Amino acid sequence: MSNIPQSAKLGQHVVIEENVNIGKNVVIGHHTTILAGTKIGDHVTIGSQCVLGIQPGGSARMRKTSKRDMELVIEEGSRIGHVTSIYAGTKLGKNVFVGDHASIRENVSVEEESVVGRASIVELNTKIGKGCTIQTLAYVTGDTTLEDDVFIGPCVSMSNDKYMGAQAFSLNGPYIKQGAKIGNNASLLPGITIGQNTIIGAGAVVTKDMEDNITAAGIPARKIK
Amino acid sequence: MSNIPQSAKLGQHVVIEENVNIGKNVVIGHHTTILAGTKIGDHVTIGSQCVLGIQPGGSARMRKTSKRDMELVIEEGSRIGHVTSIYAGTKLGKNVFVGDHASIRENVSVEEESVVGRASIVELNTKIGKGCTIQTLAYVTGDTTLEDDVFIGPCVSMSNDKYMGAQAFSLNGPYIKQGAKIGNNASLLPGITIGQNTIIGAGAVVTKDMEDNITAAGIPARKIK
Amino acid sequence: MSNIPQSAKLGQHVVIEENVNIGKNVVIGHHTTILAGTKIGDHVTIGSQCVLGIQPGGSARMRKTSKRDMELVIEEGSRIGHVTSIYAGTKLGKNVFVGDHASIRENVSVEEESVVGRASIVELNTKIGKGCTIQTLAYVTGDTTLEDDVFIGPCVSMSNDKYMGAQAFSLNGPYIKQGAKIGNNASLLPGITIGQNTIIGAGAVVTKDMEDNITAAGIPARKIK
């Protein structure tokens, strides 16, 4: 049984599976699917054509997460755009904004007031702090950490696999410290750390750790200030 | 009340809200949602799983557009792909083509015969002239102008915020003059102008204005011809 | 008439048009549309909100494929993610994995055990061999060949039009030989060949052919090993 209070405003053809819990004053757009095990807080708004609460699967060649029957938790006041997909095992804090066409995988936490931009992708096992902005079409790879107040520009690319599939998995995304800002279309390599308040220029390729409070740019990225 | 003429071919589970006006010989695919205040011209084709006419919202941290009850206008002969989202306050001219998975925000004008490619994103307050081509996965940021016959290659990235969220909004996208061509995966910085018929090489990072009729490439982009 | 065996598990509001053939033990998610002429093999899993079997159309300014009534064939054991779109005239081999939000166009073949990643795009007339991995948000342009075991990193960009729309069509995508690996956010220009087992660094711009068994990086990409 699912809990759908009277205050919920549901669009047409909304599908709500079993074991879904919906808070007060929730709005859900047309044709949206809420899969089993999803917990939606008060005053959450969800667009049309979304799929929320997907249980991880994947192919035999992809990593499997062991747990089953995981939950997607969306805390109060968050707004989820249209045509989005979000997996179970993930938690979105209060007042998070997820843009249209975005996708967020399992075992991700997004803390309060952060923005996951339009058509951006956040892969599995990633932590996103408070007040972060991930801009349009940015790619946050798996096993990545963003501390609070990080800015990821549009079309930023990250990777977490230094052997590009050639060796057994030892995946490690970037670690981006508080207040760092990554310019649009920059590329971050696996396992690198970006220091606190450091700025990376547009189009830079970051191949090694960057210290705190610097500005770096170029290919490979070097300190310019 | 909405106006849906007999000549309209609607797929299954199509949702058409109030105050929608549909012209002659319009085709709409399965599961597509047409929101209130959308005006669709004659001979327009719309794919499946689309959401058209979205009223702008956004989070407290994003700019709000002041107007309410805006309209989406799609002029005659335009073709809208599958899984697209288009906001209200926007106008698509005659014979515009929008690729599958593309998203176009509010206060955008796309003039006749232009192509907004597959999975490309066009942000708010942007003007796109006649006969432009925006290729697959390209990102056209907010507050951008494309004059007529501009070519934006695949995966081109733009930004409009030189302070990356650190200062109050003074956003300014690129201004791209008639006939300019931007190579694939190039990055354009906020507020720069690309001259008439100028060509920017693939992967270039354009950090300052480029004059008319040149070819530029590299990081930062420099005139090579 | 379509063939839907008793063993099929269909979600709510699934649309299955005429002339669709569905194998044994197929799972189809909510709100998914299967268009006329789609052949789905045994044990195939398809997510929610997909559109499969799209007949090519396009605008007057885009290439038309001549054939009509083409079929989409998905062979046994393949898994198709949520919010995907796949065209008719395309064949996916056994145990292929297509990530959420991905789009695959017409006249494409993807051989067995290959992965077409989340939000990646594969354009028309492209051949993808066995055991390839195309990562998240990568763009595989039209008229491209990937031999077996090729790795395309996240956000890789390709182009197939060296005149950027300025001349009559003579389109030619990259040719990527067996076992080659392309780093994240690299850009490949039209018609270039990447040699067998060659590695291209993250963010590189490849402007000419690369021989077998080398590592290349930079803008333009040069052999470094």
Coordinates of N, CA and C in Angstrom, one line a residue, chain A residues 1-197:
Chain A
M1 N 0.8 -1.2 0.0 CA 0.0 0.0 0.0 C 0.9 1.3 0.0
S2 N 0.5 2.2 -0.7 CA 1.2 3.5 -0.7 C 0.3 4.6 0.0
N3 N 1.0 5.6 0.5 CA 0.3 6.6 1.2 C 0.3 7.9 0.4
I4 N -0.9 8.2 -0.1 CA -1.0 9.4 -1.0 C -2.1 10.3 -0.4
P5 N -1.6 11.4 0.3 CA -2.6 12.2 1.0 C -3.5 13.0 0.1
Q6 N -4.6 13.5 0.6 CA -5.6 14.3 -0.2 C -4.9 15.5 -0.8
S7 N -3.9 16.0 -0.1 CA -3.3 17.3 -0.6 C -2.5 17.1 -1.8
A8 N -2.2 15.9 -2.2 CA -1.3 15.6 -3.4 C -2.0 16.0 -4.7
K9 N -1.3 16.7 -5.6 CA -1.9 17.1 -6.9 C -1.2 16.2 -7.9
L10 N -1.9 15.2 -8.4 CA -1.3 14.3 -9.4 C -1.8 14.6 -10.8
G11 N -0.8 14.6 -11.8 CA -1.2 14.8 -13.2 C -1.9 13.5 -13.7
Q12 N -2.2 13.6 -15.0 CA -2.8 12.4 -15.6 C -1.8 11.3 -15.9
H13 N -2.3 10.1 -15.8 CA -1.6 8.9 -16.1 C -0.3 8.7 -15.2
V14 N -0.4 9.3 -14.0 CA 0.7 9.1 -13.1 C 0.7 7.6 -12.6
V15 N 1.8 7.0 -12.5 CA 1.9 5.6 -12.0 C 2.6 5.7 -10.6
I16 N 2.0 5.2 -9.6 CA 2.6 5.1 -8.2 C 2.5 3.7 -7.8
E17 N 3.7 3.1 -7.7 CA 3.8 1.7 -7.3 C 3.5 1.5 -5.8
E18 N 3.6 0.3 -5.3 CA 3.4 0.0 -3.9 C 4.6 0.6 -3.1
N19 N 4.3 0.7 -1.8 CA 5.3 1.1 -0.8 C 5.9 2.5 -1.1
V20 N 5.1 3.4 -1.6 CA 5.5 4.8 -1.8 C 4.9 5.6 -0.7
N21 N 5.7 6.6 -0.2 CA 5.2 7.5 0.9 C 5.3 8.9 0.4
I22 N 4.1 9.6 0.3 CA 4.1 10.9 -0.2 C 3.7 11.9 0.9
G23 N 4.4 13.0 1.1 CA 4.1 14.0 2.1 C 3.0 14.9 1.7
K24 N 2.9 16.0 2.5 CA 1.8 17.0 2.3 C 2.1 17.9 1.1
N25 N 1.1 18.3 0.4 CA 1.2 19.3 -0.7 C 2.3 19.0 -1.7
V26 N 2.3 17.8 -2.2 CA 3.2 17.4 -3.2 C 2.5 17.5 -4.6
V27 N 3.3 18.0 -5.6 CA 2.7 18.1 -6.9 C 3.5 17.1 -7.8
I28 N 2.8 16.3 -8.6 CA 3.5 15.4 -9.5 C 2.9 15.6 -10.9
G29 N 3.8 15.8 -11.9 CA 3.3 16.1 -13.3 C 2.8 14.8 -14.0
H30 N 2.3 15.1 -15.2 CA 1.7 14.0 -16.0 C 2.7 13.0 -16.4
H31 N 2.2 11.7 -16.5 CA 3.0 10.6 -17.0 C 4.2 10.3 -16.2
T32 N 4.3 10.8 -15.0 CA 5.4 10.4 -14.1 C 5.2 9.1 -13.4
T33 N 6.3 8.4 -13.3 CA 6.3 7.1 -12.6 C 7.1 7.1 -11.3
I34 N 6.4 6.8 -10.2 CA 7.1 6.7 -8.9 C 7.2 5.2 -8.5
L35 N 8.4 4.7 -8.5 CA 8.6 3.2 -8.3 C 8.5 2.9 -6.8
A36 N 8.4 1.6 -6.6 CA 8.2 1.1 -5.2 C 9.4 1.6 -4.3
G37 N 9.1 2.0 -3.1 CA 10.2 2.3 -2.2 C 10.7 3.7 -2.2
T38 N 9.8 4.6 -2.7 CA 10.2 6.0 -2.8 C 9.5 6.8 -1.7
K39 N 10.3 7.7 -1.0 CA 9.8 8.5 0.1 C 9.9 10.0 -0.3
I40 N 8.7 10.6 -0.5 CA 8.7 12.0 -0.9 C 8.2 12.9 0.2
G41 N 9.0 14.0 0.5 CA 8.7 14.8 1.6 C 7.7 15.9 1.3
D42 N 7.3 16.7 2.3 CA 6.3 17.7 2.1 C 6.8 18.8 1.1
H43 N 5.8 19.3 0.4 CA 6.0 20.5 -0.5 C 7.0 20.2 -1.6
V44 N 7.2 18.9 -2.0 CA 8.1 18.5 -3.1 C 7.3 18.7 -4.4
T45 N 7.9 19.2 -5.4 CA 7.3 19.3 -6.8 C 8.1 18.5 -7.8
I46 N 7.4 17.7 -8.5 CA 8.0 16.8 -9.5 C 7.4 17.0 -10.8
G47 N 8.2 17.1 -11.9 CA 7.7 17.4 -13.2 C 7.0 16.2 -13.9
S48 N 6.8 16.4 -15.2 CA 6.1 15.4 -16.0 C 7.2 14.4 -16.6
Q49 N 6.8 13.2 -16.9 CA 7.6 12.3 -17.7 C 8.9 11.8 -16.9
C50 N 8.8 11.8 -15.6 CA 10.0 11.4 -14.8 C 9.9 9.9 -14.4
V51 N 11.0 9.3 -14.1 CA 11.0 7.9 -13.5 C 11.8 8.0 -12.2
L52 N 11.2 7.8 -11.1 CA 11.9 8.0 -9.8 C 11.9 6.7 -9.0
G53 N 13.0 6.4 -8.4 CA 13.1 5.2 -7.5 C 13.6 3.9 -8.2
I54 N 14.4 4.1 -9.3 CA 14.8 2.9 -10.1 C 15.8 2.0 -9.3
Q55 N 15.5 0.8 -9.2 CA 16.4 -0.2 -8.6 C 17.5 -0.5 -9.5
P56 N 18.8 -0.4 -9.0 CA 20.0 -0.6 -9.9 C 20.0 -2.0 -10.5
G57 N 20.4 -2.0 -11.8 CA 20.6 -3.3 -12.5 C 21.9 -3.3 -13.2
G58 N 21.9 -3.0 -14.5 CA 23.1 -2.9 -15.2 C 23.4 -4.2 -15.9
S59 N 24.4 -4.2 -16.8 CA 24.8 -5.4 -17.5 C 25.8 -6.2 -16.7
A60 N 26.1 -7.4 -17.2 CA 27.1 -8.3 -16.5 C 28.4 -7.6 -16.4
R61 N 28.7 -6.7 -17.4 CA 30.0 -6.1 -17.4 C 30.1 -4.8 -16.6
M62 N 29.0 -4.5 -15.9 CA 29.0 -3.3 -15.1 C 28.9 -3.7 -13.6
R63 N 29.4 -2.8 -12.7 CA 29.4 -3.1 -11.3 C 28.0 -3.3 -10.8
K64 N 27.8 -4.3 -10.0 CA 26.5 -4.4 -9.3 C 26.6 -3.9 -7.9
T65 N 25.6 -3.2 -7.5 CA 25.5 -2.9 -6.1 C 24.7 -4.0 -5.4
S66 N 25.2 -4.4 -4.3 CA 24.7 -5.6 -3.7 C 23.3 -5.5 -3.1
K67 N 23.0 -4.4 -2.5 CA 21.7 -4.3 -1.8 C 20.5 -4.3 -2.8
R68 N 19.4 -4.8 -2.3 CA 18.2 -4.8 -3.0 C 17.1 -4.0 -2.2
D69 N 16.1 -3.7 -2.8 CA 15.0 -3.0 -2.2 C 15.4 -1.7 -1.5
M70 N 16.3 -1.0 -2.2 CA 16.7 0.3 -1.7 C 15.6 1.3 -1.8
E71 N 15.8 2.4 -1.1 CA 14.8 3.5 -1.2 C 15.4 4.8 -1.8
L72 N 14.6 5.5 -2.5 CA 14.9 6.9 -2.9 C 14.2 7.8 -1.9
V73 N 15.0 8.7 -1.3 CA 14.4 9.7 -0.3 C 14.6 11.1 -0.9
I74 N 13.5 11.8 -1.0 CA 13.5 13.2 -1.5 C 12.9 14.1 -0.3
E75 N 13.8 14.9 0.2 CA 13.3 15.7 1.4 C 12.5 16.9 1.1
E76 N 11.9 17.5 2.1 CA 10.9 18.5 1.8 C 11.4 19.7 1.1
G77 N 10.5 20.3 0.2 CA 10.8 21.5 -0.5 C 11.7 21.3 -1.8
S78 N 12.1 20.1 -2.1 CA 12.9 19.9 -3.3 C 12.0 20.0 -4.5
R79 N 12.7 20.3 -5.6 CA 12.0 20.5 -6.9 C 12.7 19.6 -7.9
I80 N 11.9 18.7 -8.5 CA 12.5 17.8 -9.5 C 11.9 18.1 -10.9
G81 N 12.8 18.4 -11.9 CA 12.3 18.8 -13.2 C 11.7 17.7 -14.0
H82 N 11.4 18.0 -15.2 CA 10.7 17.1 -16.2 C 11.7 16.2 -16.8
V83 N 11.2 15.0 -17.2 CA 12.0 14.0 -17.9 C 13.3 13.6 -17.2
T84 N 13.2 13.5 -15.9 CA 14.4 13.1 -15.1 C 14.3 11.7 -14.7
S85 N 15.5 11.1 -14.3 CA 15.5 9.7 -13.8 C 16.4 9.7 -12.5
I86 N 15.9 9.1 -11.5 CA 16.6 9.1 -10.2 C 16.5 7.7 -9.6
Y87 N 17.6 7.1 -9.2 CA 17.7 5.8 -8.7 C 17.4 5.7 -7.2
A88 N 17.0 4.5 -6.8 CA 16.9 4.1 -5.4 C 18.2 4.0 -4.7
G89 N 18.3 4.1 -3.4 CA 19.5 4.1 -2.7 C 20.2 5.5 -2.6
T90 N 19.4 6.5 -3.1 CA 19.9 7.9 -3.1 C 19.0 8.8 -2.3
K91 N 19.7 9.8 -1.7 CA 18.9 10.8 -0.9 C 19.2 12.2 -1.3
L92 N 18.1 12.9 -1.6 CA 18.2 14.4 -1.9 C 17.7 15.1 -0.7
G93 N 18.6 16.1 -0.2 CA 18.2 16.8 1.0 C 17.2 17.9 0.8
K94 N 17.0 18.8 1.7 CA 15.9 19.8 1.6 C 16.3 20.8 0.5
N95 N 15.2 21.2 -0.2 CA 15.3 22.3 -1.1 C 16.4 22.1 -2.2
V96 N 16.6 20.8 -2.6 CA 17.4 20.5 -3.7 C 16.7 20.8 -5.0
F97 N 17.4 21.2 -6.0 CA 16.7 21.4 -7.3 C 17.4 20.5 -8.3
V98 N 16.6 19.7 -9.1 CA 17.1 18.9 -10.1 C 16.5 19.3 -11.4
G99 N 17.4 19.7 -12.4 CA 16.9 20.2 -13.7 C 16.3 19.2 -14.6
D100 N 15.6 19.6 -15.6 CA 15.0 18.7 -16.6 C 16.0 17.8 -17.2
H101 N 15.7 16.6 -17.6 CA 16.5 15.7 -18.3 C 17.7 15.2 -17.5
A102 N 17.8 15.6 -16.2 CA 19.0 15.1 -15.4 C 18.8 13.7 -15.0
S103 N 19.9 13.0 -14.7 CA 19.8 11.6 -14.2 C 20.8 11.4 -13.0
I104 N 20.3 10.8 -11.9 CA 21.1 10.6 -10.7 C 21.0 9.2 -10.4
R105 N 22.2 8.5 -10.2 CA 22.2 7.1 -9.9 C 22.2 6.7 -8.4
E106 N 22.4 5.5 -8.1 CA 22.2 5.0 -6.8 C 23.3 5.3 -5.8
N107 N 23.0 5.3 -4.5 CA 24.1 5.6 -3.5 C 24.7 7.0 -3.6
V108 N 23.8 7.9 -4.0 CA 24.3 9.3 -4.1 C 23.6 10.1 -3.0
S109 N 24.3 11.0 -2.4 CA 23.7 12.0 -1.5 C 23.9 13.4 -2.0
V110 N 22.8 14.1 -2.0 CA 22.9 15.5 -2.4 C 22.4 16.3 -1.3
E111 N 23.2 17.2 -0.7 CA 22.8 17.9 0.5 C 22.0 19.1 0.2
E112 N 21.4 19.8 1.2 CA 20.4 20.8 1.0 C 20.9 22.0 0.2
E113 N 19.9 22.5 -0.5 CA 20.1 23.7 -1.3 C 21.0 23.5 -2.5
S114 N 21.4 22.3 -2.9 CA 22.2 22.2 -4.0 C 21.4 22.0 -5.3
V115 N 22.0 22.4 -6.4 CA 21.4 22.4 -7.7 C 22.1 21.3 -8.6
V116 N 21.3 20.4 -9.1 CA 21.8 19.4 -10.1 C 21.2 19.8 -11.5
G117 N 22.0 20.4 -12.3 CA 21.5 21.1 -13.5 C 20.9 20.3 -14.6
R118 N 20.3 21.0 -15.5 CA 19.6 20.4 -16.6 C 20.5 19.5 -17.4
A119 N 20.0 18.3 -17.7 CA 20.7 17.3 -18.5 C 22.1 16.9 -17.9
S120 N 22.3 17.2 -16.6 CA 23.6 16.7 -16.0 C 23.4 15.3 -15.5
I121 N 24.5 14.6 -15.3 CA 24.5 13.2 -14.9 C 25.3 13.1 -13.7
V122 N 24.8 12.5 -12.6 CA 25.6 12.2 -11.4 C 25.6 10.6 -11.3
E123 N 26.8 10.1 -11.3 CA 26.9 8.6 -11.3 C 26.9 8.1 -9.8
L124 N 27.0 6.8 -9.7 CA 26.8 6.2 -8.4 C 27.9 6.5 -7.3
N125 N 27.6 6.3 -6.1 CA 28.5 6.4 -4.9 C 29.2 7.8 -4.8
T126 N 28.4 8.8 -5.1 CA 28.9 10.2 -5.1 C 28.3 11.0 -4.0
K127 N 29.1 11.9 -3.4 CA 28.6 12.7 -2.3 C 28.7 14.2 -2.8
I128 N 27.6 14.9 -2.7 CA 27.5 16.3 -3.1 C 27.1 17.1 -1.9
G129 N 27.9 18.1 -1.5 CA 27.6 18.8 -0.2 C 26.5 19.8 -0.4
K130 N 26.5 20.7 0.6 CA 25.4 21.8 0.6 C 25.8 22.9 -0.3
G131 N 24.7 23.5 -0.9 CA 24.9 24.7 -1.7 C 25.8 24.6 -2.9
C132 N 25.9 23.4 -3.4 CA 26.7 23.2 -4.7 C 25.8 23.5 -5.9
T133 N 26.5 23.9 -7.0 CA 25.8 24.1 -8.3 C 26.5 23.2 -9.3
I134 N 25.8 22.3 -9.9 CA 26.3 21.5 -11.0 C 25.5 22.0 -12.2
Q135 N 26.2 22.6 -13.2 CA 25.5 23.2 -14.3 C 25.2 22.3 -15.4
T136 N 24.5 22.8 -16.4 CA 23.9 22.1 -17.5 C 24.9 21.1 -18.2
L137 N 24.5 19.9 -18.4 CA 25.2 18.9 -19.2 C 26.6 18.5 -18.6
A138 N 26.8 18.9 -17.3 CA 28.0 18.5 -16.6 C 27.9 17.0 -16.3
Y139 N 29.1 16.3 -16.2 CA 29.1 14.9 -15.9 C 29.9 14.7 -14.6
V140 N 29.2 14.3 -13.6 CA 29.9 14.0 -12.3 C 30.0 12.5 -12.2
T141 N 31.2 11.9 -12.3 CA 31.4 10.5 -12.4 C 31.2 9.8 -11.1
G142 N 31.2 8.5 -11.1 CA 31.0 7.7 -9.9 C 32.2 7.9 -8.9
D143 N 31.9 7.7 -7.6 CA 33.0 7.7 -6.6 C 33.6 9.1 -6.5
T144 N 32.8 10.1 -6.6 CA 33.3 11.5 -6.5 C 32.8 12.2 -5.3
T145 N 33.6 13.1 -4.8 CA 33.1 13.9 -3.6 C 33.2 15.4 -4.0
L146 N 32.1 16.1 -3.8 CA 32.0 17.6 -3.8 C 31.7 18.1 -2.4
E147 N 32.7 18.8 -1.8 CA 32.4 19.4 -0.5 C 31.3 20.5 -0.7
D148 N 31.1 21.3 0.3 CA 30.0 22.4 0.2 C 30.4 23.5 -0.8
D149 N 29.4 24.1 -1.4 CA 29.6 25.3 -2.2 C 30.5 25.2 -3.4
V150 N 30.6 24.0 -3.9 CA 31.4 23.8 -5.1 C 30.5 24.2 -6.4
F151 N 31.2 24.8 -7.4 CA 30.6 25.1 -8.6 C 31.2 24.3 -9.7
I152 N 30.4 23.6 -10.4 CA 30.8 22.8 -11.6 C 30.2 23.4 -12.8
G153 N 31.0 24.0 -13.7 CA 30.4 24.7 -14.9 C 29.8 23.8 -15.9
P154 N 29.1 24.4 -16.9 CA 28.5 23.6 -17.9 C 29.4 22.6 -18.6
C155 N 29.0 21.4 -18.9 CA 29.7 20.5 -19.8 C 31.0 20.1 -19.2
V156 N 31.3 20.3 -17.9 CA 32.5 19.7 -17.3 C 32.4 18.2 -17.4
S157 N 33.6 17.6 -17.6 CA 33.7 16.1 -17.7 C 34.6 15.6 -16.7
M158 N 34.3 14.5 -16.1 CA 35.2 13.8 -15.1 C 35.3 12.3 -15.5
S159 N 36.4 11.7 -15.0 CA 36.5 10.2 -15.2 C 37.0 9.6 -13.9
N160 N 36.7 8.3 -13.8 CA 37.1 7.6 -12.5 C 37.8 6.3 -12.8
D161 N 38.2 6.1 -14.1 CA 38.8 4.8 -14.4 C 40.1 5.1 -15.2
K162 N 41.3 5.1 -14.5 CA 42.5 5.4 -15.2 C 43.0 4.4 -16.2
Y163 N 42.4 3.2 -16.1 CA 42.8 2.1 -17.0 C 41.8 2.0 -18.2
M164 N 40.8 2.9 -18.2 CA 39.7 2.8 -19.2 C 39.2 1.4 -19.5
G165 N 38.9 0.7 -18.5 CA 38.2 -0.6 -18.6 C 39.2 -1.7 -18.8
A166 N 40.5 -1.5 -18.8 CA 41.5 -2.5 -19.1 C 41.9 -3.3 -17.9
Q167 N 41.6 -2.8 -16.7 CA 42.0 -3.6 -15.5 C 40.8 -3.8 -14.6
A168 N 41.0 -4.6 -13.6 CA 39.9 -4.8 -12.7 C 39.5 -3.5 -12.0
F169 N 38.3 -3.4 -11.6 CA 37.8 -2.1 -11.1 C 38.6 -1.6 -9.9
S170 N 39.2 -0.4 -10.0 CA 39.6 0.3 -8.8 C 39.3 1.8 -9.1
L171 N 38.0 2.1 -9.0 CA 37.5 3.4 -9.5 C 37.6 4.4 -8.4
N172 N 37.9 5.6 -8.9 CA 38.2 6.7 -8.0 C 37.9 8.0 -8.7
G173 N 36.9 8.7 -8.4 CA 36.6 10.0 -9.0 C 37.3 11.1 -8.4
P174 N 37.2 12.3 -8.9 CA 37.8 13.5 -8.3 C 37.3 13.8 -6.8
Y175 N 38.1 14.5 -6.1 CA 37.7 15.0 -4.8 C 37.8 16.6 -4.9
I176 N 36.7 17.3 -4.7 CA 36.7 18.7 -5.0 C 36.3 19.4 -3.7
K177 N 37.3 20.2 -3.2 CA 37.1 20.8 -1.9 C 36.2 22.1 -1.9
Q178 N 35.9 22.5 -0.7 CA 34.9 23.5 -0.5 C 35.2 24.8 -1.3
G179 N 34.1 25.3 -2.0 CA 34.2 26.6 -2.7 C 35.0 26.5 -4.0
A180 N 35.5 25.4 -4.4 CA 36.2 25.3 -5.7 C 35.2 25.6 -6.8
K181 N 35.8 26.1 -8.0 CA 35.0 26.4 -9.1 C 35.6 25.8 -10.4
I182 N 34.9 25.0 -11.1 CA 35.5 24.4 -12.3 C 34.8 25.0 -13.5
G183 N 35.6 25.6 -14.4 CA 35.1 26.3 -15.6 C 34.5 25.4 -16.6
N184 N 33.7 25.9 -17.5 CA 33.0 25.1 -18.5 C 33.8 24.3 -19.4
N185 N 33.4 23.0 -19.6 CA 34.0 22.1 -20.4 C 35.4 21.7 -20.0
A186 N 35.8 21.9 -18.8 CA 37.1 21.4 -18.2 C 37.0 19.9 -18.1
S187 N 38.1 19.2 -18.1 CA 38.2 17.7 -17.9 C 39.0 17.4 -16.6
L188 N 38.4 16.6 -15.8 CA 39.1 16.2 -14.5 C 39.5 14.7 -14.6
L189 N 40.7 14.4 -14.3 CA 41.1 13.0 -14.4 C 40.8 12.2 -13.1
P190 N 40.9 10.9 -13.2 CA 40.6 10.1 -12.0 C 41.4 10.4 -10.8
G191 N 40.8 10.5 -9.6 CA 41.5 10.5 -8.3 C 42.2 11.8 -8.0
I192 N 42.1 12.9 -8.8 CA 42.7 14.1 -8.5 C 41.9 14.9 -7.5
T193 N 42.6 15.8 -6.7 CA 42.0 16.6 -5.7 C 42.1 18.1 -6.2
I194 N 41.0 18.8 -6.1 CA 41.0 20.2 -6.4 C 40.9 21.0 -5.0
G195 N 41.8 21.9 -4.8 CA 41.9 22.5 -3.4 C 40.8 23.5 -3.2
Q196 N 40.7 23.9 -1.9 CA 39.6 24.8 -1.4 C 39.7 26.1 -2.2
N197 N 38.6 26.6 -2.6 CA 38.4 27.9 -3.3 C 39.3 28.0 -4.6

